[in-house]
Amino acid sequence: MPNIKNIELPDIGDFDEVEVIEILVAVGDTINAEDSIITLESDKASMEIPSPFAGIITELKVTLGDKLKQGDVILSIQSEEAKNTKNTKNTENSAEIVDTEPKIMPIIVPDIGEFDEVEVIEILVNAGDELNAEDSIITLESDKASMEIPTPVAGKVIDVQVALGDKVKIGALILNIESVAVEAQTETIAETQVETPTPAKLIPAAAPTPEALNQAVSTLPKGDSHASPSIRKLARELGVDLSNVTGTGQKGRVLDADLKGYVKQILTAGTIGGALPKVPVIDFSKFGETETLALSRINKLSGKHLSACWLNIPHVTQFDEVNIDKMEAYRQAQKAQGIKLTPLVFIMKSVVEALQQYPRFNASLDESGENLILKKYLNLGIAMDTPKGLVVPVIRDVDNKSLVELATELAETSAKARNGKLKPADMQGASFTISSLGGIGGTQFTPIVNAPEVAILGVSRSFNKPIWNGEKFTPELTLPLALSYDHRVIDGAQGGRFMADLNKILKEADYD
């Protein structure tokens, strides 16, 4: 005869009270034994509490936020005593139970989507293990994703029929499990094995918009999805809102494969930049008086370009200091003869000499990212500050021009930049860029690579540095340099050698 039973909070360890953070069932739901009914959270962990028997929920005794202790009533359930059942604590609905004697059940590979065979990369159980329904038993991996396969029934593992590295397909035997209530579970097994792995999570979806990607990133799951504590923890670590993930387990439960498949779709459908959370909009006027200034057209264009460069290029920056006493002596001697040469022209000539020795720095990646385009020309972009913003005009064929020719062209180009007279063609075709802040100040900075180039040299203000020569300190005019490069093309050793040779060229060059 049907009777009403109260499900109480069991012994959950050394906790006086724990908070209800999720209610997984509702009045009227029909549940099976071991189905999770609530999720509790202590200061150390979260845990799901299962129902000890099957039945229909008649009343919920808790609400979100309640603090519970051992023995508190969680809910009331209408249950029928099972026939031929010796263990009344685990009684299930007698209409569902046909045979409670332990029987051996084969667990097979369910429908895993459009894959002929997939490899077993992890075996998560051993013979003799006691399992709950939905516990993962093996991990499979295709060329597109990995997925954990759960057991649809609880019981004891008799033997494992697969080995690491095996190729399996739908219907292949994974293991045998000793389970009770076999006939009552047969239909559930069939349903679960059809719906557990979801082809949808592995088939590439249409690329989501940046807004959709932003929505997918959240600091905490919203808590309105059916998932185990381990899945919730993984979701928090990945920054995924579980309410956006479609669960394919029983009662819409989010499985490990669902979560990983969702993350794979996000990563393959859009760039990392598209998934960045938006900066919050703040009304600064509430803190004090403000003024809004419109960005110049150059500011807007350069801002977008630099953001794209920073997001798409894995930057590395190496620093060095060069003794430029010899260069400065020559420059001052030329100045005495009425020839004005800035330090930048010496740096330009030294850079092109180094680029000839290291052609990877004078190159670009092709669109596929799999080929390097080596440029046989030596055109240098020179970053210039103007009243309207940063511009980078190009000085062409630097290797074929003298110091005086470069100084003259630099002066003319700088005047055009200040007066807004540069044409688009004047800012195209660079193979390497130099950004010099020597006339402004500072000891070092990290320049951003000007894509599609793969490297940029930053130059700071020179200064006299005391150097110990073995007997006393002597001043050396020292020029700080910073080389930023695309780590996909240039490794640290190559960057170090380039800087060492550039240092030597600047220090020892014969300008006469």
mmCIF file of C-alpha atoms in Angstrom, residues 134-474:
data_model
loop_
_atom_site.group_PDB
_atom_site.id
_atom_site.type_symbol
_atom_site.label_atom_id
_atom_site.label_comp_id
_atom_site.label_asym_id
_atom_site.label_seq_id
_atom_site.Cartn_x
_atom_site.Cartn_y
_atom_site.Cartn_z
ATOM 1 C CA GLU A 134 25.840 8.234 -13.869
ATOM 2 C CA ASP A 135 29.343 7.596 -12.485
ATOM 3 C CA SER A 136 31.902 7.869 -15.299
ATOM 4 C CA ILE A 137 33.577 4.597 -16.218
ATOM 5 C CA ILE A 138 35.837 5.347 -19.217
ATOM 6 C CA THR A 139 37.036 8.323 -21.241
ATOM 7 C CA LEU A 140 36.978 8.186 -25.038
ATOM 8 C CA GLU A 141 38.732 10.522 -27.454
ATOM 9 C CA SER A 142 37.989 11.275 -31.089
ATOM 10 C CA ASP A 143 39.834 13.640 -33.404
ATOM 11 C CA LYS A 144 37.474 16.383 -32.279
ATOM 12 C CA ALA A 145 36.806 15.926 -28.573
ATOM 13 C CA SER A 146 37.089 13.716 -25.520
ATOM 14 C CA MET A 147 34.073 12.401 -23.612
ATOM 15 C CA GLU A 148 33.445 10.450 -20.432
ATOM 16 C CA ILE A 149 30.981 7.543 -20.636
ATOM 17 C CA PRO A 150 28.817 7.015 -17.519
ATOM 18 C CA THR A 151 27.154 3.854 -16.271
ATOM 19 C CA PRO A 152 23.357 4.029 -16.522
ATOM 20 C CA VAL A 153 22.914 1.746 -13.476
ATOM 21 C CA ALA A 154 24.371 1.378 -10.006
ATOM 22 C CA GLY A 155 26.160 -1.769 -8.920
ATOM 23 C CA LYS A 156 29.456 -3.585 -8.510
ATOM 24 C CA VAL A 157 31.935 -3.858 -11.388
ATOM 25 C CA ILE A 158 32.512 -7.540 -12.198
ATOM 26 C CA ASP A 159 35.082 -7.141 -14.958
ATOM 27 C CA VAL A 160 36.379 -4.512 -17.384
ATOM 28 C CA GLN A 161 36.340 -5.593 -21.035
ATOM 29 C CA VAL A 162 38.390 -2.763 -22.576
ATOM 30 C CA ALA A 163 42.016 -1.679 -22.298
ATOM 31 C CA LEU A 164 43.804 1.618 -22.790
ATOM 32 C CA GLY A 165 44.285 2.319 -26.470
ATOM 33 C CA ASP A 166 41.417 0.111 -27.631
ATOM 34 C CA LYS A 167 39.290 1.416 -30.488
ATOM 35 C CA VAL A 168 35.606 1.001 -29.692
ATOM 36 C CA LYS A 169 32.354 1.759 -31.478
ATOM 37 C CA ILE A 170 28.682 1.863 -30.577
ATOM 38 C CA GLY A 171 27.555 -1.398 -28.965
ATOM 39 C CA ALA A 172 31.028 -2.492 -27.855
ATOM 40 C CA LEU A 173 31.109 -4.070 -24.386
ATOM 41 C CA ILE A 174 32.811 -1.842 -21.810
ATOM 42 C CA LEU A 175 32.290 -3.819 -18.606
ATOM 43 C CA ASN A 176 29.910 -6.080 -16.713
ATOM 44 C CA ILE A 177 28.196 -4.842 -13.589
ATOM 45 C CA GLU A 178 26.280 -6.707 -10.884
ATOM 46 C CA SER A 179 23.041 -4.822 -10.320
ATOM 47 C CA VAL A 180 19.629 -5.357 -8.688
ATOM 48 C CA ALA A 181 16.181 -4.353 -9.996
ATOM 49 C CA VAL A 182 17.399 -5.271 -13.449
ATOM 50 C CA GLU A 183 14.093 -5.453 -15.261
ATOM 51 C CA ALA A 184 12.914 -2.213 -13.747
ATOM 52 C CA GLN A 185 16.086 -0.572 -14.985
ATOM 53 C CA THR A 186 16.200 -2.137 -18.434
ATOM 54 C CA GLU A 187 14.040 0.520 -19.995
ATOM 55 C CA THR A 188 15.971 3.247 -18.215
ATOM 56 C CA ILE A 189 19.245 1.782 -19.460
ATOM 57 C CA ALA A 190 18.040 1.823 -23.025
ATOM 58 C CA GLU A 191 16.839 5.399 -22.713
ATOM 59 C CA THR A 192 19.991 6.546 -20.954
ATOM 60 C CA GLN A 193 22.353 4.926 -23.411
ATOM 61 C CA VAL A 194 20.560 6.627 -26.252
ATOM 62 C CA GLU A 195 20.641 10.039 -24.667
ATOM 63 C CA THR A 196 23.814 10.068 -22.585
ATOM 64 C CA PRO A 197 26.387 10.928 -25.256
ATOM 65 C CA THR A 198 25.191 13.762 -27.374
ATOM 66 C CA PRO A 199 26.271 14.142 -30.953
ATOM 67 C CA ALA A 200 25.080 17.726 -30.790
ATOM 68 C CA LYS A 201 27.830 18.663 -28.415
ATOM 69 C CA LEU A 202 30.483 17.477 -30.864
ATOM 70 C CA ILE A 203 29.091 18.724 -34.163
ATOM 71 C CA PRO A 204 30.450 22.226 -34.847
ATOM 72 C CA ALA A 205 27.771 24.840 -34.459
ATOM 73 C CA ALA A 206 27.465 28.153 -36.212
ATOM 74 C CA ALA A 207 29.930 30.659 -34.791
ATOM 75 C CA PRO A 208 28.307 32.574 -31.952
ATOM 76 C CA THR A 209 28.355 36.326 -31.896
ATOM 77 C CA PRO A 210 30.736 38.149 -29.517
ATOM 78 C CA GLU A 211 27.694 38.930 -27.387
ATOM 79 C CA ALA A 212 26.868 35.235 -27.125
ATOM 80 C CA LEU A 213 30.440 34.420 -26.221
ATOM 81 C CA ASN A 214 30.495 37.114 -23.574
ATOM 82 C CA GLN A 215 27.271 35.715 -22.153
ATOM 83 C CA ALA A 216 28.896 32.300 -21.855
ATOM 84 C CA VAL A 217 31.572 33.615 -19.506
ATOM 85 C CA SER A 218 30.516 33.936 -15.904
ATOM 86 C CA THR A 219 32.284 33.849 -12.566
ATOM 87 C CA LEU A 220 29.776 31.370 -11.093
ATOM 88 C CA PRO A 221 27.127 29.043 -12.483
ATOM 89 C CA LYS A 222 23.602 30.266 -11.875
ATOM 90 C CA GLY A 223 22.655 27.061 -10.122
ATOM 91 C CA ASP A 224 19.532 26.251 -12.141
ATOM 92 C CA SER A 225 21.018 23.232 -13.921
ATOM 93 C CA HIS A 226 21.150 19.613 -12.788
ATOM 94 C CA ALA A 227 24.826 18.714 -12.364
ATOM 95 C CA SER A 228 27.094 17.007 -9.866
ATOM 96 C CA PRO A 229 29.394 18.995 -7.553
ATOM 97 C CA SER A 230 32.430 17.912 -9.590
ATOM 98 C CA ILE A 231 30.833 19.236 -12.776
ATOM 99 C CA ARG A 232 29.900 22.482 -11.029
ATOM 100 C CA LYS A 233 33.451 22.882 -9.760
ATOM 101 C CA LEU A 234 34.851 22.316 -13.259
ATOM 102 C CA ALA A 235 32.348 24.807 -14.683
ATOM 103 C CA ARG A 236 33.468 27.428 -12.163
ATOM 104 C CA GLU A 237 37.111 26.820 -13.081
ATOM 105 C CA LEU A 238 36.321 27.158 -16.791
ATOM 106 C CA GLY A 239 34.099 30.210 -16.254
ATOM 107 C CA VAL A 240 31.063 28.540 -17.814
ATOM 108 C CA ASP A 241 27.459 29.288 -16.843
ATOM 109 C CA LEU A 242 25.851 25.840 -16.610
ATOM 110 C CA SER A 243 22.444 27.257 -17.497
ATOM 111 C CA ASN A 244 23.805 27.644 -21.049
ATOM 112 C CA VAL A 245 24.812 23.959 -21.283
ATOM 113 C CA THR A 246 22.267 21.376 -22.439
ATOM 114 C CA GLY A 247 22.348 18.336 -20.178
ATOM 115 C CA THR A 248 21.964 14.915 -21.774
ATOM 116 C CA GLY A 249 21.841 12.717 -18.683
ATOM 117 C CA GLN A 250 18.759 11.599 -16.799
ATOM 118 C CA LYS A 251 16.351 14.470 -16.067
ATOM 119 C CA GLY A 252 18.557 16.805 -18.100
ATOM 120 C CA ARG A 253 21.625 16.233 -15.934
ATOM 121 C CA VAL A 254 24.746 18.009 -17.261
ATOM 122 C CA LEU A 255 27.484 15.434 -17.800
ATOM 123 C CA ASP A 256 31.220 15.923 -18.087
ATOM 124 C CA ALA A 257 30.995 15.364 -21.842
ATOM 125 C CA ASP A 258 28.263 18.021 -22.141
ATOM 126 C CA LEU A 259 30.412 20.626 -20.404
ATOM 127 C CA LYS A 260 33.567 19.807 -22.339
ATOM 128 C CA GLY A 261 31.680 19.733 -25.626
ATOM 129 C CA TYR A 262 30.188 23.155 -24.889
ATOM 130 C CA VAL A 263 33.602 24.628 -24.071
ATOM 131 C CA LYS A 264 35.042 23.127 -27.265
ATOM 132 C CA GLN A 265 32.308 24.784 -29.325
ATOM 133 C CA ILE A 266 33.048 28.147 -27.718
ATOM 134 C CA LEU A 267 36.789 27.835 -28.322
ATOM 135 C CA THR A 268 36.466 26.680 -31.932
ATOM 136 C CA ALA A 269 33.679 29.057 -32.913
ATOM 137 C CA GLY A 270 35.263 32.358 -31.922
ATOM 138 C CA THR A 271 38.555 33.964 -30.976
ATOM 139 C CA ILE A 272 39.705 34.401 -27.424
ATOM 140 C CA GLY A 273 39.284 38.148 -27.805
ATOM 141 C CA GLY A 274 35.632 37.632 -28.661
ATOM 142 C CA ALA A 275 35.087 35.798 -25.391
ATOM 143 C CA LEU A 276 36.601 38.481 -23.185
ATOM 144 C CA PRO A 277 34.209 39.887 -20.612
ATOM 145 C CA LYS A 278 33.173 43.456 -21.227
ATOM 146 C CA VAL A 279 34.492 46.262 -19.054
ATOM 147 C CA PRO A 280 31.660 47.550 -16.854
ATOM 148 C CA VAL A 281 30.115 50.887 -17.798
ATOM 149 C CA ILE A 282 30.568 53.437 -15.007
ATOM 150 C CA ASP A 283 29.023 56.862 -14.573
ATOM 151 C CA PHE A 284 32.132 58.802 -13.554
ATOM 152 C CA SER A 285 30.181 62.024 -13.041
ATOM 153 C CA LYS A 286 28.878 60.711 -9.730
ATOM 154 C CA PHE A 287 32.414 60.973 -8.361
ATOM 155 C CA GLY A 288 33.041 64.526 -9.545
ATOM 156 C CA GLU A 289 33.110 66.846 -12.536
ATOM 157 C CA THR A 290 33.994 65.271 -15.885
ATOM 158 C CA GLU A 291 34.524 66.331 -19.497
ATOM 159 C CA THR A 292 34.119 64.197 -22.617
ATOM 160 C CA LEU A 293 36.616 64.593 -25.448
ATOM 161 C CA ALA A 294 36.086 62.863 -28.786
ATOM 162 C CA LEU A 295 38.982 60.706 -29.967
ATOM 163 C CA SER A 296 40.601 61.790 -33.191
ATOM 164 C CA ARG A 297 40.228 59.603 -36.237
ATOM 165 C CA ILE A 298 43.873 58.570 -35.895
ATOM 166 C CA ASN A 299 43.332 57.656 -32.225
ATOM 167 C CA LYS A 300 40.382 55.459 -33.153
ATOM 168 C CA LEU A 301 42.157 53.694 -36.000
ATOM 169 C CA SER A 302 45.425 53.134 -34.150
ATOM 170 C CA GLY A 303 43.555 52.011 -31.025
ATOM 171 C CA LYS A 304 41.696 49.276 -32.899
ATOM 172 C CA HIS A 305 44.842 48.170 -34.700
ATOM 173 C CA LEU A 306 46.966 48.030 -31.546
ATOM 174 C CA SER A 307 44.253 46.102 -29.686
ATOM 175 C CA ALA A 308 44.134 43.552 -32.499
ATOM 176 C CA CYS A 309 47.939 43.268 -32.482
ATOM 177 C CA TRP A 310 48.045 42.720 -28.730
ATOM 178 C CA LEU A 311 45.294 40.079 -28.762
ATOM 179 C CA ASN A 312 46.546 38.117 -31.767
ATOM 180 C CA ILE A 313 50.317 38.132 -31.253
ATOM 181 C CA PRO A 314 52.011 36.274 -28.379
ATOM 182 C CA HIS A 315 54.456 38.991 -27.359
ATOM 183 C CA VAL A 316 57.895 38.593 -25.831
ATOM 184 C CA THR A 317 60.058 41.628 -25.001
ATOM 185 C CA GLN A 318 63.821 41.525 -24.398
ATOM 186 C CA PHE A 319 65.843 44.449 -23.066
ATOM 187 C CA ASP A 320 69.430 45.559 -23.545
ATOM 188 C CA GLU A 321 71.698 48.567 -23.070
ATOM 189 C CA VAL A 322 74.264 49.758 -25.616
ATOM 190 C CA ASN A 323 77.391 51.856 -25.153
ATOM 191 C CA ILE A 324 77.028 54.568 -27.819
ATOM 192 C CA ASP A 325 80.085 56.692 -26.929
ATOM 193 C CA LYS A 326 81.636 56.088 -30.362
ATOM 194 C CA MET A 327 78.400 56.868 -32.196
ATOM 195 C CA GLU A 328 77.849 60.051 -30.194
ATOM 196 C CA ALA A 329 81.432 61.241 -30.813
ATOM 197 C CA TYR A 330 80.928 60.856 -34.560
ATOM 198 C CA ARG A 331 77.560 62.593 -34.390
ATOM 199 C CA GLN A 332 79.019 65.570 -32.529
ATOM 200 C CA ALA A 333 81.897 65.786 -35.012
ATOM 201 C CA GLN A 334 79.404 65.947 -37.881
ATOM 202 C CA LYS A 335 77.388 68.555 -36.025
ATOM 203 C CA ALA A 336 80.504 70.724 -35.745
ATOM 204 C CA GLN A 337 80.702 70.623 -39.544
ATOM 205 C CA GLY A 338 77.071 71.710 -39.874
ATOM 206 C CA ILE A 339 75.666 68.252 -40.532
ATOM 207 C CA LYS A 340 72.833 67.494 -38.132
ATOM 208 C CA LEU A 341 72.259 63.795 -37.579
ATOM 209 C CA THR A 342 69.844 62.448 -34.977
ATOM 210 C CA PRO A 343 70.641 59.223 -33.086
ATOM 211 C CA LEU A 344 67.682 57.614 -34.860
ATOM 212 C CA VAL A 345 69.400 57.494 -38.255
ATOM 213 C CA PHE A 346 72.333 55.556 -36.755
ATOM 214 C CA ILE A 347 69.886 53.158 -35.143
ATOM 215 C CA MET A 348 68.068 52.684 -38.465
ATOM 216 C CA LYS A 349 71.272 51.800 -40.314
ATOM 217 C CA SER A 350 72.301 49.404 -37.549
ATOM 218 C CA VAL A 351 68.876 47.740 -37.513
ATOM 219 C CA VAL A 352 68.892 47.004 -41.255
ATOM 220 C CA GLU A 353 72.353 45.478 -40.922
ATOM 221 C CA ALA A 354 71.045 43.206 -38.173
ATOM 222 C CA LEU A 355 67.937 42.365 -40.232
ATOM 223 C CA GLN A 356 70.155 41.214 -43.088
ATOM 224 C CA GLN A 357 71.773 38.754 -40.679
ATOM 225 C CA TYR A 358 68.433 37.641 -39.205
ATOM 226 C CA PRO A 359 65.830 37.529 -42.019
ATOM 227 C CA ARG A 360 63.122 36.032 -39.748
ATOM 228 C CA PHE A 361 62.805 39.460 -38.125
ATOM 229 C CA ASN A 362 62.085 40.984 -41.540
ATOM 230 C CA ALA A 363 59.124 38.747 -42.309
ATOM 231 C CA SER A 364 55.397 38.089 -41.835
ATOM 232 C CA LEU A 365 53.249 35.018 -41.221
ATOM 233 C CA ASP A 366 50.835 34.158 -43.993
ATOM 234 C CA GLU A 367 47.085 34.000 -43.381
ATOM 235 C CA SER A 368 47.181 30.311 -42.457
ATOM 236 C CA GLY A 369 49.874 30.877 -39.857
ATOM 237 C CA GLU A 370 51.826 27.958 -41.303
ATOM 238 C CA ASN A 371 54.244 29.755 -43.646
ATOM 239 C CA LEU A 372 56.716 32.594 -43.170
ATOM 240 C CA ILE A 373 57.005 35.243 -45.878
ATOM 241 C CA LEU A 374 60.583 36.536 -45.964
ATOM 242 C CA LYS A 375 60.854 40.061 -47.347
ATOM 243 C CA LYS A 376 63.815 40.977 -49.512
ATOM 244 C CA TYR A 377 63.284 44.707 -48.993
ATOM 245 C CA LEU A 378 64.267 46.717 -45.905
ATOM 246 C CA ASN A 379 61.582 49.323 -45.270
ATOM 247 C CA LEU A 380 61.391 50.678 -41.731
ATOM 248 C CA GLY A 381 58.268 52.036 -40.097
ATOM 249 C CA ILE A 382 59.087 54.935 -37.765
ATOM 250 C CA ALA A 383 56.509 55.641 -35.064
ATOM 251 C CA MET A 384 55.856 59.378 -34.783
ATOM 252 C CA ASP A 385 53.838 61.381 -32.287
ATOM 253 C CA THR A 386 51.550 64.023 -33.808
ATOM 254 C CA PRO A 387 48.919 66.387 -32.359
ATOM 255 C CA LYS A 388 46.241 64.013 -33.687
ATOM 256 C CA GLY A 389 47.809 60.784 -32.480
ATOM 257 C CA LEU A 390 50.331 58.091 -33.351
ATOM 258 C CA VAL A 391 51.295 57.502 -36.989
ATOM 259 C CA VAL A 392 53.886 55.161 -38.501
ATOM 260 C CA PRO A 393 55.219 56.426 -41.840
ATOM 261 C CA VAL A 394 57.600 54.209 -43.791
ATOM 262 C CA ILE A 395 61.169 54.988 -44.834
ATOM 263 C CA ARG A 396 61.944 52.743 -47.795
ATOM 264 C CA ASP A 397 65.165 51.023 -48.851
ATOM 265 C CA VAL A 398 67.038 52.127 -45.749
ATOM 266 C CA ASP A 399 69.958 49.867 -46.645
ATOM 267 C CA ASN A 400 70.592 51.898 -49.823
ATOM 268 C CA LYS A 401 70.572 55.359 -48.217
ATOM 269 C CA SER A 402 73.309 57.281 -46.432
ATOM 270 C CA LEU A 403 73.017 58.772 -42.962
ATOM 271 C CA VAL A 404 72.534 62.239 -44.439
ATOM 272 C CA GLU A 405 69.858 61.018 -46.869
ATOM 273 C CA LEU A 406 68.007 59.327 -44.040
ATOM 274 C CA ALA A 407 68.232 62.425 -41.836
ATOM 275 C CA THR A 408 66.810 64.588 -44.621
ATOM 276 C CA GLU A 409 63.970 62.169 -45.385
ATOM 277 C CA LEU A 410 63.144 61.771 -41.697
ATOM 278 C CA ALA A 411 62.872 65.536 -41.245
ATOM 279 C CA GLU A 412 60.588 65.871 -44.271
ATOM 280 C CA THR A 413 58.420 62.929 -43.218
ATOM 281 C CA SER A 414 58.144 64.237 -39.664
ATOM 282 C CA ALA A 415 56.938 67.614 -40.956
ATOM 283 C CA LYS A 416 54.324 65.936 -43.144
ATOM 284 C CA ALA A 417 53.135 63.881 -40.174
ATOM 285 C CA ARG A 418 52.796 66.930 -37.899
ATOM 286 C CA ASN A 419 50.859 68.810 -40.564
ATOM 287 C CA GLY A 420 48.559 65.889 -41.370
ATOM 288 C CA LYS A 421 49.894 65.603 -44.918
ATOM 289 C CA LEU A 422 50.760 61.905 -44.902
ATOM 290 C CA LYS A 423 49.028 59.799 -47.539
ATOM 291 C CA PRO A 424 47.945 56.181 -46.986
ATOM 292 C CA ALA A 425 50.757 55.015 -49.266
ATOM 293 C CA ASP A 426 53.259 56.771 -46.988
ATOM 294 C CA MET A 427 52.278 54.410 -44.154
ATOM 295 C CA GLN A 428 52.316 51.119 -46.036
ATOM 296 C CA GLY A 429 54.992 48.544 -46.801
ATOM 297 C CA ALA A 430 57.097 48.484 -43.626
ATOM 298 C CA SER A 431 58.936 45.266 -42.792
ATOM 299 C CA PHE A 432 60.117 46.306 -39.301
ATOM 300 C CA THR A 433 59.231 49.202 -37.001
ATOM 301 C CA ILE A 434 61.209 51.434 -34.646
ATOM 302 C CA SER A 435 59.505 53.382 -31.874
ATOM 303 C CA SER A 436 61.814 55.978 -30.329
ATOM 304 C CA LEU A 437 60.961 57.854 -27.140
ATOM 305 C CA GLY A 438 64.514 59.110 -26.718
ATOM 306 C CA GLY A 439 63.464 62.711 -27.171
ATOM 307 C CA ILE A 440 60.800 62.398 -24.476
ATOM 308 C CA GLY A 441 62.334 60.331 -21.687
ATOM 309 C CA GLY A 442 61.946 57.115 -19.762
ATOM 310 C CA THR A 443 64.282 54.222 -19.153
ATOM 311 C CA GLN A 444 62.386 51.346 -20.823
ATOM 312 C CA PHE A 445 59.003 50.452 -22.330
ATOM 313 C CA THR A 446 57.418 47.457 -24.052
ATOM 314 C CA PRO A 447 56.443 48.304 -27.646
ATOM 315 C CA ILE A 448 53.565 46.432 -29.313
ATOM 316 C CA VAL A 449 54.415 44.533 -32.500
ATOM 317 C CA ASN A 450 52.885 46.293 -35.500
ATOM 318 C CA ALA A 451 51.153 43.405 -37.299
ATOM 319 C CA PRO A 452 51.624 41.939 -39.845
ATOM 320 C CA GLU A 453 55.264 42.550 -38.927
ATOM 321 C CA VAL A 454 56.843 40.186 -36.421
ATOM 322 C CA ALA A 455 59.129 42.505 -34.446
ATOM 323 C CA ILE A 456 59.561 46.082 -33.250
ATOM 324 C CA LEU A 457 62.430 47.929 -31.555
ATOM 325 C CA GLY A 458 61.739 50.384 -28.741
ATOM 326 C CA VAL A 459 64.348 53.081 -28.034
ATOM 327 C CA SER A 460 64.464 55.064 -24.791
ATOM 328 C CA ARG A 461 66.497 58.106 -23.704
ATOM 329 C CA SER A 462 70.272 57.639 -23.454
ATOM 330 C CA PHE A 463 72.000 58.337 -20.140
ATOM 331 C CA ASN A 464 75.470 58.310 -18.611
ATOM 332 C CA LYS A 465 76.024 55.109 -16.688
ATOM 333 C CA PRO A 466 78.978 54.561 -14.347
ATOM 334 C CA ILE A 467 80.933 51.479 -15.427
ATOM 335 C CA TRP A 468 83.700 49.897 -13.355
ATOM 336 C CA ASN A 469 86.796 49.359 -15.508
ATOM 337 C CA GLY A 470 88.828 47.488 -12.890
ATOM 338 C CA GLU A 471 90.329 50.573 -11.351
ATOM 339 C CA LYS A 472 87.597 53.173 -11.241
ATOM 340 C CA PHE A 473 84.132 54.073 -12.436
ATOM 341 C CA THR A 474 83.972 55.792 -15.799
#
